[in-house]
């Protein structure tokens, strides 16, 4: 196993970010599609529920198009991102490997950013050699207290992990508190098609968020197409989330909150009510986001540093 030098945190972070950036560039469009078939029937959703720092969901699901309906039955903001685990040197990595070798390292890095002693001294700042092979394949976006988010993606057979890395006010990741779960996707293929969107969104590192069509009051289906994917300053790629705005919403505060790698970023005390979205996917991937909207002011925003400067903050009005 190859380890990172932990004697110099700044040098560590540089190496750490470089490794992750390279991994995103290497990722192929494994779970991507540009298909837009009509599906007049409601999708058979996989229901995922949180009643605390937990996920309740089936242990196995079919491959193919999959609708995740995430019910956040808590009083704080959550999401979940789906990660396809690699096979490395003949060993299939699982959620247990993530709990033992990944979650503690991320928590120690966040502790260091917050000027705290490491939560897991034995883990240090060492990432296993297999980590850059983990593939982020989407999932429901940020959803506020007692809300429901629904997102459809295409999954290939394999071993997956779902986790929430929103943070407590003290900087503890929700995954550290237990919001991480394993999932097996079988060779059996689901019998659903992707829904028929009334709005199309394209995400790219060059043009940010581009929207074709208007969201209206009531139910909307938004296709989210990842034209490319690129690691940002916080080393993750980009995604998109829907926020309901109020008259007193501070847009600068919202933009700053979207950066997990700052002490106050991505904490459970969100500055807006989130309504779902699409998590990070490889270049060429497509997700479908279902939202029910009331008249009012809204914003699409990516979980990246300085989203407005990158064209990844777009406000709009629903009449």
PDB file of C-alpha atoms in Angstrom:
ATOM      1  CA  UNK A   1       0.000   0.000   0.000  1.00  0.00           C
ATOM      2  CA  UNK A   2       1.268   3.458  -0.904  1.00  0.00           C
ATOM      3  CA  UNK A   3       0.941   6.143   1.796  1.00  0.00           C
ATOM      4  CA  UNK A   4       0.965   9.907   1.680  1.00  0.00           C
ATOM      5  CA  UNK A   5       3.587  11.847   3.610  1.00  0.00           C
ATOM      6  CA  UNK A   6       1.882  13.233   6.723  1.00  0.00           C
ATOM      7  CA  UNK A   7       4.704  15.405   8.010  1.00  0.00           C
ATOM      8  CA  UNK A   8       3.602  18.463   6.042  1.00  0.00           C
ATOM      9  CA  UNK A   9      -0.204  19.010   5.901  1.00  0.00           C
ATOM     10  CA  UNK A  10       0.002  21.588   3.124  1.00  0.00           C
ATOM     11  CA  UNK A  11       2.101  19.273   0.983  1.00  0.00           C
ATOM     12  CA  UNK A  12      -0.280  16.437   1.905  1.00  0.00           C
ATOM     13  CA  UNK A  13      -3.310  18.350   0.698  1.00  0.00           C
ATOM     14  CA  UNK A  14      -1.558  19.207  -2.565  1.00  0.00           C
ATOM     15  CA  UNK A  15      -0.764  15.558  -3.222  1.00  0.00           C
ATOM     16  CA  UNK A  16      -4.211  14.500  -2.059  1.00  0.00           C
ATOM     17  CA  UNK A  17      -6.005  16.893  -4.396  1.00  0.00           C
ATOM     18  CA  UNK A  18      -3.734  15.975  -7.309  1.00  0.00           C
ATOM     19  CA  UNK A  19      -4.497  12.271  -6.915  1.00  0.00           C
ATOM     20  CA  UNK A  20      -8.239  12.874  -6.812  1.00  0.00           C
ATOM     21  CA  UNK A  21      -8.137  15.309  -9.727  1.00  0.00           C
ATOM     22  CA  UNK A  22      -6.284  12.750 -11.818  1.00  0.00           C
ATOM     23  CA  UNK A  23      -8.803  10.057 -10.902  1.00  0.00           C
ATOM     24  CA  UNK A  24     -11.702  12.170 -12.171  1.00  0.00           C
ATOM     25  CA  UNK A  25      -9.922  12.817 -15.466  1.00  0.00           C
ATOM     26  CA  UNK A  26      -9.256   9.082 -15.915  1.00  0.00           C
ATOM     27  CA  UNK A  27     -12.850   8.030 -15.179  1.00  0.00           C
ATOM     28  CA  UNK A  28     -14.668   6.753 -18.244  1.00  0.00           C
ATOM     29  CA  UNK A  29     -18.339   7.204 -18.891  1.00  0.00           C
ATOM     30  CA  UNK A  30     -19.137   3.865 -17.290  1.00  0.00           C
ATOM     31  CA  UNK A  31     -22.724   4.556 -16.240  1.00  0.00           C
ATOM     32  CA  UNK A  32     -23.643   7.208 -18.782  1.00  0.00           C
ATOM     33  CA  UNK A  33     -26.453   7.521 -21.270  1.00  0.00           C
ATOM     34  CA  UNK A  34     -28.051  10.154 -23.440  1.00  0.00           C
ATOM     35  CA  UNK A  35     -31.255   8.191 -24.034  1.00  0.00           C
ATOM     36  CA  UNK A  36     -34.534  10.101 -23.672  1.00  0.00           C
ATOM     37  CA  UNK A  37     -37.261   7.472 -23.874  1.00  0.00           C
ATOM     38  CA  UNK A  38     -40.786   8.381 -22.884  1.00  0.00           C
ATOM     39  CA  UNK A  39     -42.112   6.737 -19.764  1.00  0.00           C
ATOM     40  CA  UNK A  40     -45.763   7.560 -19.119  1.00  0.00           C
ATOM     41  CA  UNK A  41     -45.961   5.340 -16.019  1.00  0.00           C
ATOM     42  CA  UNK A  42     -44.521   6.419 -12.649  1.00  0.00           C
ATOM     43  CA  UNK A  43     -41.094   4.931 -11.957  1.00  0.00           C
ATOM     44  CA  UNK A  44     -40.853   2.162  -9.357  1.00  0.00           C
ATOM     45  CA  UNK A  45     -38.734   3.938  -6.807  1.00  0.00           C
ATOM     46  CA  UNK A  46     -36.162   2.547  -4.405  1.00  0.00           C
ATOM     47  CA  UNK A  47     -37.123   4.247  -1.147  1.00  0.00           C
ATOM     48  CA  UNK A  48     -34.245   5.352   1.088  1.00  0.00           C
ATOM     49  CA  UNK A  49     -35.148   6.762   4.494  1.00  0.00           C
ATOM     50  CA  UNK A  50     -33.201   8.600   7.198  1.00  0.00           C
ATOM     51  CA  UNK A  51     -34.735   8.917  10.661  1.00  0.00           C
ATOM     52  CA  UNK A  52     -31.443   9.954  12.280  1.00  0.00           C
ATOM     53  CA  UNK A  53     -27.825   9.377  11.319  1.00  0.00           C
ATOM     54  CA  UNK A  54     -28.798   6.354   9.256  1.00  0.00           C
ATOM     55  CA  UNK A  55     -29.966   5.063   5.877  1.00  0.00           C
ATOM     56  CA  UNK A  56     -32.725   2.479   5.597  1.00  0.00           C
ATOM     57  CA  UNK A  57     -32.836   0.853   2.137  1.00  0.00           C
ATOM     58  CA  UNK A  58     -32.768  -2.582   0.462  1.00  0.00           C
ATOM     59  CA  UNK A  59     -29.415  -4.349   0.456  1.00  0.00           C
ATOM     60  CA  UNK A  60     -29.790  -5.417  -3.196  1.00  0.00           C
ATOM     61  CA  UNK A  61     -31.415  -3.763  -6.198  1.00  0.00           C
ATOM     62  CA  UNK A  62     -31.478  -4.510  -9.961  1.00  0.00           C
ATOM     63  CA  UNK A  63     -29.167  -2.757 -12.397  1.00  0.00           C
ATOM     64  CA  UNK A  64     -30.305  -0.372 -15.130  1.00  0.00           C
ATOM     65  CA  UNK A  65     -32.413   2.731 -14.671  1.00  0.00           C
ATOM     66  CA  UNK A  66     -33.145   3.288 -10.990  1.00  0.00           C
ATOM     67  CA  UNK A  67     -35.245   5.940  -9.267  1.00  0.00           C
ATOM     68  CA  UNK A  68     -34.140   6.776  -5.734  1.00  0.00           C
ATOM     69  CA  UNK A  69     -36.749   8.437  -3.541  1.00  0.00           C
ATOM     70  CA  UNK A  70     -34.933   9.809  -0.501  1.00  0.00           C
ATOM     71  CA  UNK A  71     -37.133  10.584   2.500  1.00  0.00           C
ATOM     72  CA  UNK A  72     -35.284  12.786   4.974  1.00  0.00           C
ATOM     73  CA  UNK A  73     -37.331  12.306   8.144  1.00  0.00           C
ATOM     74  CA  UNK A  74     -34.976  14.379  10.280  1.00  0.00           C
ATOM     75  CA  UNK A  75     -34.762  18.018  11.293  1.00  0.00           C
ATOM     76  CA  UNK A  76     -31.459  18.676   9.471  1.00  0.00           C
ATOM     77  CA  UNK A  77     -30.243  18.768   5.845  1.00  0.00           C
ATOM     78  CA  UNK A  78     -28.878  15.586   4.222  1.00  0.00           C
ATOM     79  CA  UNK A  79     -28.146  14.010   0.834  1.00  0.00           C
ATOM     80  CA  UNK A  80     -26.565  10.823  -0.376  1.00  0.00           C
ATOM     81  CA  UNK A  81     -23.967  10.241  -3.045  1.00  0.00           C
ATOM     82  CA  UNK A  82     -23.545   6.800  -4.620  1.00  0.00           C
ATOM     83  CA  UNK A  83     -20.005   5.478  -5.042  1.00  0.00           C
ATOM     84  CA  UNK A  84     -19.089   2.391  -7.070  1.00  0.00           C
ATOM     85  CA  UNK A  85     -16.397   0.498  -5.197  1.00  0.00           C
ATOM     86  CA  UNK A  86     -13.430  -0.897  -7.133  1.00  0.00           C
ATOM     87  CA  UNK A  87     -11.835  -4.298  -7.234  1.00  0.00           C
ATOM     88  CA  UNK A  88      -8.179  -3.795  -6.371  1.00  0.00           C
ATOM     89  CA  UNK A  89      -5.529  -6.487  -6.703  1.00  0.00           C
ATOM     90  CA  UNK A  90      -8.228  -9.157  -6.735  1.00  0.00           C
ATOM     91  CA  UNK A  91     -10.016  -7.789  -3.669  1.00  0.00           C
ATOM     92  CA  UNK A  92     -13.511  -6.299  -4.047  1.00  0.00           C
ATOM     93  CA  UNK A  93     -13.717  -3.231  -1.831  1.00  0.00           C
ATOM     94  CA  UNK A  94     -16.890  -2.782   0.227  1.00  0.00           C
ATOM     95  CA  UNK A  95     -18.508  -0.391   2.665  1.00  0.00           C
ATOM     96  CA  UNK A  96     -16.395  -1.894   5.453  1.00  0.00           C
ATOM     97  CA  UNK A  97     -13.218  -0.853   3.625  1.00  0.00           C
ATOM     98  CA  UNK A  98     -14.628   2.657   3.264  1.00  0.00           C
ATOM     99  CA  UNK A  99     -15.471   2.832   6.966  1.00  0.00           C
ATOM    100  CA  UNK A 100     -12.007   1.643   7.984  1.00  0.00           C
ATOM    101  CA  UNK A 101      -9.754   3.357   5.442  1.00  0.00           C
ATOM    102  CA  UNK A 102     -11.587   6.352   3.956  1.00  0.00           C
ATOM    103  CA  UNK A 103     -14.038   7.914   6.423  1.00  0.00           C
ATOM    104  CA  UNK A 104     -11.428   8.302   9.229  1.00  0.00           C
ATOM    105  CA  UNK A 105      -8.947   9.970   6.871  1.00  0.00           C
ATOM    106  CA  UNK A 106     -11.500  12.497   5.625  1.00  0.00           C
ATOM    107  CA  UNK A 107     -12.502  13.225   9.203  1.00  0.00           C
ATOM    108  CA  UNK A 108      -8.887  13.796  10.224  1.00  0.00           C
ATOM    109  CA  UNK A 109      -8.404  16.216   7.324  1.00  0.00           C
ATOM    110  CA  UNK A 110     -11.505  18.157   8.386  1.00  0.00           C
ATOM    111  CA  UNK A 111     -10.309  18.155  11.997  1.00  0.00           C
ATOM    112  CA  UNK A 112      -7.001  19.625  10.849  1.00  0.00           C
ATOM    113  CA  UNK A 113      -8.802  22.345   8.866  1.00  0.00           C
ATOM    114  CA  UNK A 114     -10.754  23.176  12.034  1.00  0.00           C
ATOM    115  CA  UNK A 115      -7.585  23.263  14.152  1.00  0.00           C
ATOM    116  CA  UNK A 116      -8.585  20.157  16.131  1.00  0.00           C
ATOM    117  CA  UNK A 117      -6.705  17.011  17.088  1.00  0.00           C
ATOM    118  CA  UNK A 118      -7.439  14.055  14.771  1.00  0.00           C
ATOM    119  CA  UNK A 119     -10.560  12.085  15.633  1.00  0.00           C
ATOM    120  CA  UNK A 120      -8.819   8.897  14.477  1.00  0.00           C
ATOM    121  CA  UNK A 121      -5.111   9.124  15.419  1.00  0.00           C
ATOM    122  CA  UNK A 122      -4.375   5.618  14.123  1.00  0.00           C
ATOM    123  CA  UNK A 123      -5.708   6.515  10.655  1.00  0.00           C
ATOM    124  CA  UNK A 124      -3.593   9.642  10.204  1.00  0.00           C
ATOM    125  CA  UNK A 125      -3.880  11.288   6.789  1.00  0.00           C
ATOM    126  CA  UNK A 126      -3.165   8.162   4.763  1.00  0.00           C
ATOM    127  CA  UNK A 127      -5.389   7.222   1.833  1.00  0.00           C
ATOM    128  CA  UNK A 128      -5.252   3.699   0.415  1.00  0.00           C
ATOM    129  CA  UNK A 129      -3.902   3.195  -3.064  1.00  0.00           C
ATOM    130  CA  UNK A 130      -7.275   1.983  -4.310  1.00  0.00           C
ATOM    131  CA  UNK A 131      -9.229   5.128  -3.430  1.00  0.00           C
ATOM    132  CA  UNK A 132      -8.769   6.988  -6.759  1.00  0.00           C
ATOM    133  CA  UNK A 133     -10.604   4.087  -8.429  1.00  0.00           C
ATOM    134  CA  UNK A 134     -13.840   4.841  -6.556  1.00  0.00           C
ATOM    135  CA  UNK A 135     -16.437   6.101  -9.068  1.00  0.00           C
ATOM    136  CA  UNK A 136     -18.988   8.742  -8.074  1.00  0.00           C
ATOM    137  CA  UNK A 137     -22.166   7.895 -10.032  1.00  0.00           C
ATOM    138  CA  UNK A 138     -24.817  10.335  -8.760  1.00  0.00           C
ATOM    139  CA  UNK A 139     -27.653  10.286  -6.258  1.00  0.00           C
ATOM    140  CA  UNK A 140     -30.268  12.657  -4.801  1.00  0.00           C
ATOM    141  CA  UNK A 141     -29.121  16.181  -4.019  1.00  0.00           C
ATOM    142  CA  UNK A 142     -29.405  18.160  -0.814  1.00  0.00           C
ATOM    143  CA  UNK A 143     -32.819  17.895   0.814  1.00  0.00           C
ATOM    144  CA  UNK A 144     -34.024  19.934   3.766  1.00  0.00           C
ATOM    145  CA  UNK A 145     -35.640  18.712   6.996  1.00  0.00           C
ATOM    146  CA  UNK A 146     -38.622  16.394   6.494  1.00  0.00           C
ATOM    147  CA  UNK A 147     -38.325  16.693   2.720  1.00  0.00           C
ATOM    148  CA  UNK A 148     -38.235  14.144  -0.108  1.00  0.00           C
ATOM    149  CA  UNK A 149     -35.834  14.160  -3.054  1.00  0.00           C
ATOM    150  CA  UNK A 150     -36.230  11.981  -6.148  1.00  0.00           C
ATOM    151  CA  UNK A 151     -33.511  11.310  -8.718  1.00  0.00           C
ATOM    152  CA  UNK A 152     -33.214   8.686 -11.472  1.00  0.00           C
ATOM    153  CA  UNK A 153     -29.833   7.360 -12.636  1.00  0.00           C
ATOM    154  CA  UNK A 154     -28.484   4.325 -14.476  1.00  0.00           C
ATOM    155  CA  UNK A 155     -26.452   1.794 -12.504  1.00  0.00           C
ATOM    156  CA  UNK A 156     -24.277  -1.075 -13.687  1.00  0.00           C
ATOM    157  CA  UNK A 157     -23.883  -4.276 -11.635  1.00  0.00           C
ATOM    158  CA  UNK A 158     -21.397  -4.015  -8.793  1.00  0.00           C
ATOM    159  CA  UNK A 159     -20.703  -3.134  -5.177  1.00  0.00           C
ATOM    160  CA  UNK A 160     -21.625   0.368  -4.054  1.00  0.00           C
ATOM    161  CA  UNK A 161     -21.565   2.650  -1.039  1.00  0.00           C
ATOM    162  CA  UNK A 162     -24.012   5.451  -0.294  1.00  0.00           C
ATOM    163  CA  UNK A 163     -23.006   8.166   2.134  1.00  0.00           C
ATOM    164  CA  UNK A 164     -23.812  11.645   3.381  1.00  0.00           C
ATOM    165  CA  UNK A 165     -20.809  13.904   3.989  1.00  0.00           C
ATOM    166  CA  UNK A 166     -22.756  16.933   5.166  1.00  0.00           C
ATOM    167  CA  UNK A 167     -21.157  18.044   8.461  1.00  0.00           C
ATOM    168  CA  UNK A 168     -22.304  18.716  11.984  1.00  0.00           C
ATOM    169  CA  UNK A 169     -21.552  22.268  13.241  1.00  0.00           C
ATOM    170  CA  UNK A 170     -18.378  20.940  14.924  1.00  0.00           C
ATOM    171  CA  UNK A 171     -17.074  19.576  11.616  1.00  0.00           C
ATOM    172  CA  UNK A 172     -18.005  15.923  12.106  1.00  0.00           C
ATOM    173  CA  UNK A 173     -19.125  14.331   8.853  1.00  0.00           C
ATOM    174  CA  UNK A 174     -22.489  12.588   8.918  1.00  0.00           C
ATOM    175  CA  UNK A 175     -20.730   9.530   7.467  1.00  0.00           C
ATOM    176  CA  UNK A 176     -18.543   9.450  10.582  1.00  0.00           C
ATOM    177  CA  UNK A 177     -21.762   9.395  12.626  1.00  0.00           C
ATOM    178  CA  UNK A 178     -23.143   6.406  10.715  1.00  0.00           C
ATOM    179  CA  UNK A 179     -24.629   7.755   7.459  1.00  0.00           C
ATOM    180  CA  UNK A 180     -22.861   5.249   5.225  1.00  0.00           C
ATOM    181  CA  UNK A 181     -24.327   2.013   3.873  1.00  0.00           C
ATOM    182  CA  UNK A 182     -23.430  -0.715   1.409  1.00  0.00           C
ATOM    183  CA  UNK A 183     -25.514  -1.589  -1.655  1.00  0.00           C
ATOM    184  CA  UNK A 184     -25.271  -4.457  -4.156  1.00  0.00           C
ATOM    185  CA  UNK A 185     -26.502  -3.904  -7.713  1.00  0.00           C
ATOM    186  CA  UNK A 186     -27.298  -7.229  -9.381  1.00  0.00           C
ATOM    187  CA  UNK A 187     -27.123  -8.487 -12.965  1.00  0.00           C
ATOM    188  CA  UNK A 188     -30.930  -8.473 -13.117  1.00  0.00           C
ATOM    189  CA  UNK A 189     -32.105  -5.456 -15.105  1.00  0.00           C
ATOM    190  CA  UNK A 190     -34.874  -3.162 -13.875  1.00  0.00           C
ATOM    191  CA  UNK A 191     -38.003  -2.776 -15.986  1.00  0.00           C
ATOM    192  CA  UNK A 192     -38.184   1.030 -15.911  1.00  0.00           C
ATOM    193  CA  UNK A 193     -37.185   3.638 -18.478  1.00  0.00           C
ATOM    194  CA  UNK A 194     -35.917   7.135 -17.728  1.00  0.00           C
ATOM    195  CA  UNK A 195     -38.718   9.686 -17.253  1.00  0.00           C
ATOM    196  CA  UNK A 196     -39.651  12.206 -19.931  1.00  0.00           C
ATOM    197  CA  UNK A 197     -38.198  15.631 -18.989  1.00  0.00           C
ATOM    198  CA  UNK A 198     -39.825  18.988 -19.585  1.00  0.00           C
ATOM    199  CA  UNK A 199     -36.547  20.861 -18.841  1.00  0.00           C
ATOM    200  CA  UNK A 200     -33.011  19.996 -19.932  1.00  0.00           C
ATOM    201  CA  UNK A 201     -29.928  21.098 -18.007  1.00  0.00           C
ATOM    202  CA  UNK A 202     -26.315  20.780 -19.117  1.00  0.00           C
ATOM    203  CA  UNK A 203     -23.404  21.046 -16.674  1.00  0.00           C
ATOM    204  CA  UNK A 204     -19.847  21.772 -17.753  1.00  0.00           C
ATOM    205  CA  UNK A 205     -16.629  23.189 -16.362  1.00  0.00           C
ATOM    206  CA  UNK A 206     -16.569  25.820 -19.133  1.00  0.00           C
ATOM    207  CA  UNK A 207     -20.198  27.032 -19.282  1.00  0.00           C
ATOM    208  CA  UNK A 208     -21.434  26.124 -15.810  1.00  0.00           C
ATOM    209  CA  UNK A 209     -25.184  25.514 -15.545  1.00  0.00           C
ATOM    210  CA  UNK A 210     -27.173  25.901 -18.772  1.00  0.00           C
ATOM    211  CA  UNK A 211     -30.938  25.372 -18.717  1.00  0.00           C
ATOM    212  CA  UNK A 212     -33.188  24.788 -21.732  1.00  0.00           C
ATOM    213  CA  UNK A 213     -36.849  25.220 -20.814  1.00  0.00           C
ATOM    214  CA  UNK A 214     -38.775  26.752 -17.935  1.00  0.00           C
ATOM    215  CA  UNK A 215     -39.766  25.159 -14.669  1.00  0.00           C
ATOM    216  CA  UNK A 216     -43.414  25.714 -13.808  1.00  0.00           C
ATOM    217  CA  UNK A 217     -45.589  25.419 -10.729  1.00  0.00           C
ATOM    218  CA  UNK A 218     -46.335  21.781  -9.999  1.00  0.00           C
ATOM    219  CA  UNK A 219     -44.348  18.711 -11.074  1.00  0.00           C
ATOM    220  CA  UNK A 220     -41.243  19.048 -13.251  1.00  0.00           C
ATOM    221  CA  UNK A 221     -38.743  16.503 -14.564  1.00  0.00           C
ATOM    222  CA  UNK A 222     -35.274  17.942 -15.238  1.00  0.00           C
ATOM    223  CA  UNK A 223     -32.681  15.971 -17.194  1.00  0.00           C
ATOM    224  CA  UNK A 224     -29.170  16.809 -15.948  1.00  0.00           C
ATOM    225  CA  UNK A 225     -26.463  16.066 -18.520  1.00  0.00           C
ATOM    226  CA  UNK A 226     -22.795  16.122 -17.488  1.00  0.00           C
ATOM    227  CA  UNK A 227     -21.056  17.525 -20.549  1.00  0.00           C
ATOM    228  CA  UNK A 228     -17.715  17.070 -18.799  1.00  0.00           C
ATOM    229  CA  UNK A 229     -16.381  16.619 -15.284  1.00  0.00           C
ATOM    230  CA  UNK A 230     -13.463  18.321 -13.608  1.00  0.00           C
ATOM    231  CA  UNK A 231     -12.021  18.367 -10.093  1.00  0.00           C
ATOM    232  CA  UNK A 232     -12.500  21.710  -8.333  1.00  0.00           C
ATOM    233  CA  UNK A 233     -10.324  23.365  -5.667  1.00  0.00           C
ATOM    234  CA  UNK A 234     -11.913  21.173  -2.981  1.00  0.00           C
ATOM    235  CA  UNK A 235     -10.837  18.199  -5.196  1.00  0.00           C
ATOM    236  CA  UNK A 236     -14.399  16.956  -5.853  1.00  0.00           C
ATOM    237  CA  UNK A 237     -16.173  17.286  -9.179  1.00  0.00           C
ATOM    238  CA  UNK A 238     -19.357  19.318  -9.668  1.00  0.00           C
ATOM    239  CA  UNK A 239     -23.014  18.491  -9.118  1.00  0.00           C
ATOM    240  CA  UNK A 240     -26.232  20.545  -8.875  1.00  0.00           C
ATOM    241  CA  UNK A 241     -28.818  21.246  -6.162  1.00  0.00           C
ATOM    242  CA  UNK A 242     -32.109  23.135  -6.091  1.00  0.00           C
ATOM    243  CA  UNK A 243     -32.676  25.770  -3.389  1.00  0.00           C
ATOM    244  CA  UNK A 244     -35.785  27.748  -2.489  1.00  0.00           C
ATOM    245  CA  UNK A 245     -34.884  31.416  -1.923  1.00  0.00           C
ATOM    246  CA  UNK A 246     -36.446  33.863   0.501  1.00  0.00           C
ATOM    247  CA  UNK A 247     -36.420  37.668   0.417  1.00  0.00           C
ATOM    248  CA  UNK A 248     -33.595  37.733   2.964  1.00  0.00           C
ATOM    249  CA  UNK A 249     -31.467  34.949   1.461  1.00  0.00           C
ATOM    250  CA  UNK A 250     -27.800  35.990   1.469  1.00  0.00           C
ATOM    251  CA  UNK A 251     -26.461  34.681  -1.844  1.00  0.00           C
ATOM    252  CA  UNK A 252     -22.832  35.208  -0.818  1.00  0.00           C
ATOM    253  CA  UNK A 253     -23.432  33.140   2.305  1.00  0.00           C
ATOM    254  CA  UNK A 254     -25.090  30.434   0.219  1.00  0.00           C
ATOM    255  CA  UNK A 255     -22.166  30.337  -2.208  1.00  0.00           C
ATOM    256  CA  UNK A 256     -19.631  30.070   0.622  1.00  0.00           C
ATOM    257  CA  UNK A 257     -21.655  27.303   2.298  1.00  0.00           C
ATOM    258  CA  UNK A 258     -21.305  25.050  -0.765  1.00  0.00           C
ATOM    259  CA  UNK A 259     -17.580  24.425  -0.102  1.00  0.00           C
ATOM    260  CA  UNK A 260     -17.214  21.464   2.277  1.00  0.00           C
ATOM    261  CA  UNK A 261     -13.489  22.118   2.853  1.00  0.00           C
ATOM    262  CA  UNK A 262     -14.071  25.290   4.896  1.00  0.00           C
ATOM    263  CA  UNK A 263     -14.980  25.211   8.607  1.00  0.00           C
ATOM    264  CA  UNK A 264     -18.545  26.464   8.040  1.00  0.00           C
ATOM    265  CA  UNK A 265     -19.134  24.831   4.670  1.00  0.00           C
ATOM    266  CA  UNK A 266     -21.782  22.161   4.085  1.00  0.00           C
ATOM    267  CA  UNK A 267     -22.909  22.066   7.706  1.00  0.00           C
ATOM    268  CA  UNK A 268     -26.373  20.903   8.766  1.00  0.00           C
ATOM    269  CA  UNK A 269     -27.516  24.476   9.436  1.00  0.00           C
ATOM    270  CA  UNK A 270     -28.115  25.281   5.761  1.00  0.00           C
ATOM    271  CA  UNK A 271     -28.797  28.908   4.763  1.00  0.00           C
ATOM    272  CA  UNK A 272     -31.710  27.866   2.500  1.00  0.00           C
ATOM    273  CA  UNK A 273     -34.257  25.094   2.084  1.00  0.00           C
ATOM    274  CA  UNK A 274     -32.928  22.524  -0.391  1.00  0.00           C
ATOM    275  CA  UNK A 275     -35.287  20.525  -2.619  1.00  0.00           C
ATOM    276  CA  UNK A 276     -33.038  17.861  -4.180  1.00  0.00           C
ATOM    277  CA  UNK A 277     -30.795  17.691  -7.208  1.00  0.00           C
ATOM    278  CA  UNK A 278     -28.195  15.457  -8.861  1.00  0.00           C
ATOM    279  CA  UNK A 279     -24.920  14.377  -7.287  1.00  0.00           C
ATOM    280  CA  UNK A 280     -21.546  14.206  -9.014  1.00  0.00           C
ATOM    281  CA  UNK A 281     -21.383  11.922 -12.068  1.00  0.00           C
ATOM    282  CA  UNK A 282     -18.743  11.130 -14.711  1.00  0.00           C
ATOM    283  CA  UNK A 283     -18.583  12.971 -18.004  1.00  0.00           C
ATOM    284  CA  UNK A 284     -21.438  11.881 -20.260  1.00  0.00           C
ATOM    285  CA  UNK A 285     -23.691  10.826 -17.393  1.00  0.00           C
ATOM    286  CA  UNK A 286     -27.358  11.810 -17.208  1.00  0.00           C
ATOM    287  CA  UNK A 287     -29.619  12.062 -14.180  1.00  0.00           C
ATOM    288  CA  UNK A 288     -33.312  12.940 -13.990  1.00  0.00           C
ATOM    289  CA  UNK A 289     -34.533  15.077 -11.093  1.00  0.00           C
ATOM    290  CA  UNK A 290     -38.203  15.263 -10.124  1.00  0.00           C
ATOM    291  CA  UNK A 291     -39.315  18.417  -8.288  1.00  0.00           C
ATOM    292  CA  UNK A 292     -42.681  19.834  -7.261  1.00  0.00           C
ATOM    293  CA  UNK A 293     -42.575  23.622  -7.124  1.00  0.00           C
ATOM    294  CA  UNK A 294     -44.753  26.396  -5.787  1.00  0.00           C
ATOM    295  CA  UNK A 295     -44.579  29.945  -7.182  1.00  0.00           C
ATOM    296  CA  UNK A 296     -41.513  31.726  -5.866  1.00  0.00           C
ATOM    297  CA  UNK A 297     -37.791  32.356  -6.249  1.00  0.00           C
ATOM    298  CA  UNK A 298     -35.318  29.491  -6.685  1.00  0.00           C
ATOM    299  CA  UNK A 299     -31.699  28.762  -7.543  1.00  0.00           C
ATOM    300  CA  UNK A 300     -29.719  25.936  -9.073  1.00  0.00           C
ATOM    301  CA  UNK A 301     -26.320  25.772  -7.399  1.00  0.00           C
ATOM    302  CA  UNK A 302     -23.315  23.447  -7.545  1.00  0.00           C
ATOM    303  CA  UNK A 303     -21.401  22.208  -4.535  1.00  0.00           C
ATOM    304  CA  UNK A 304     -18.152  23.917  -5.549  1.00  0.00           C
ATOM    305  CA  UNK A 305     -16.076  26.804  -4.222  1.00  0.00           C
ATOM    306  CA  UNK A 306     -17.228  30.186  -5.610  1.00  0.00           C
ATOM    307  CA  UNK A 307     -20.135  28.799  -7.681  1.00  0.00           C
ATOM    308  CA  UNK A 308     -21.294  32.206  -8.967  1.00  0.00           C
ATOM    309  CA  UNK A 309     -17.882  32.923 -10.491  1.00  0.00           C
ATOM    310  CA  UNK A 310     -18.022  29.603 -12.365  1.00  0.00           C
ATOM    311  CA  UNK A 311     -21.514  30.036 -13.776  1.00  0.00           C
ATOM    312  CA  UNK A 312     -22.761  27.368 -11.369  1.00  0.00           C
ATOM    313  CA  UNK A 313     -25.336  29.512  -9.596  1.00  0.00           C
ATOM    314  CA  UNK A 314     -28.484  30.270 -11.585  1.00  0.00           C
ATOM    315  CA  UNK A 315     -31.553  31.953 -10.095  1.00  0.00           C
ATOM    316  CA  UNK A 316     -35.033  31.750 -11.619  1.00  0.00           C
ATOM    317  CA  UNK A 317     -38.648  32.550 -10.848  1.00  0.00           C
ATOM    318  CA  UNK A 318     -41.623  30.193 -10.911  1.00  0.00           C
ATOM    319  CA  UNK A 319     -44.761  32.189 -11.685  1.00  0.00           C
TER     320      UNK A 319
END
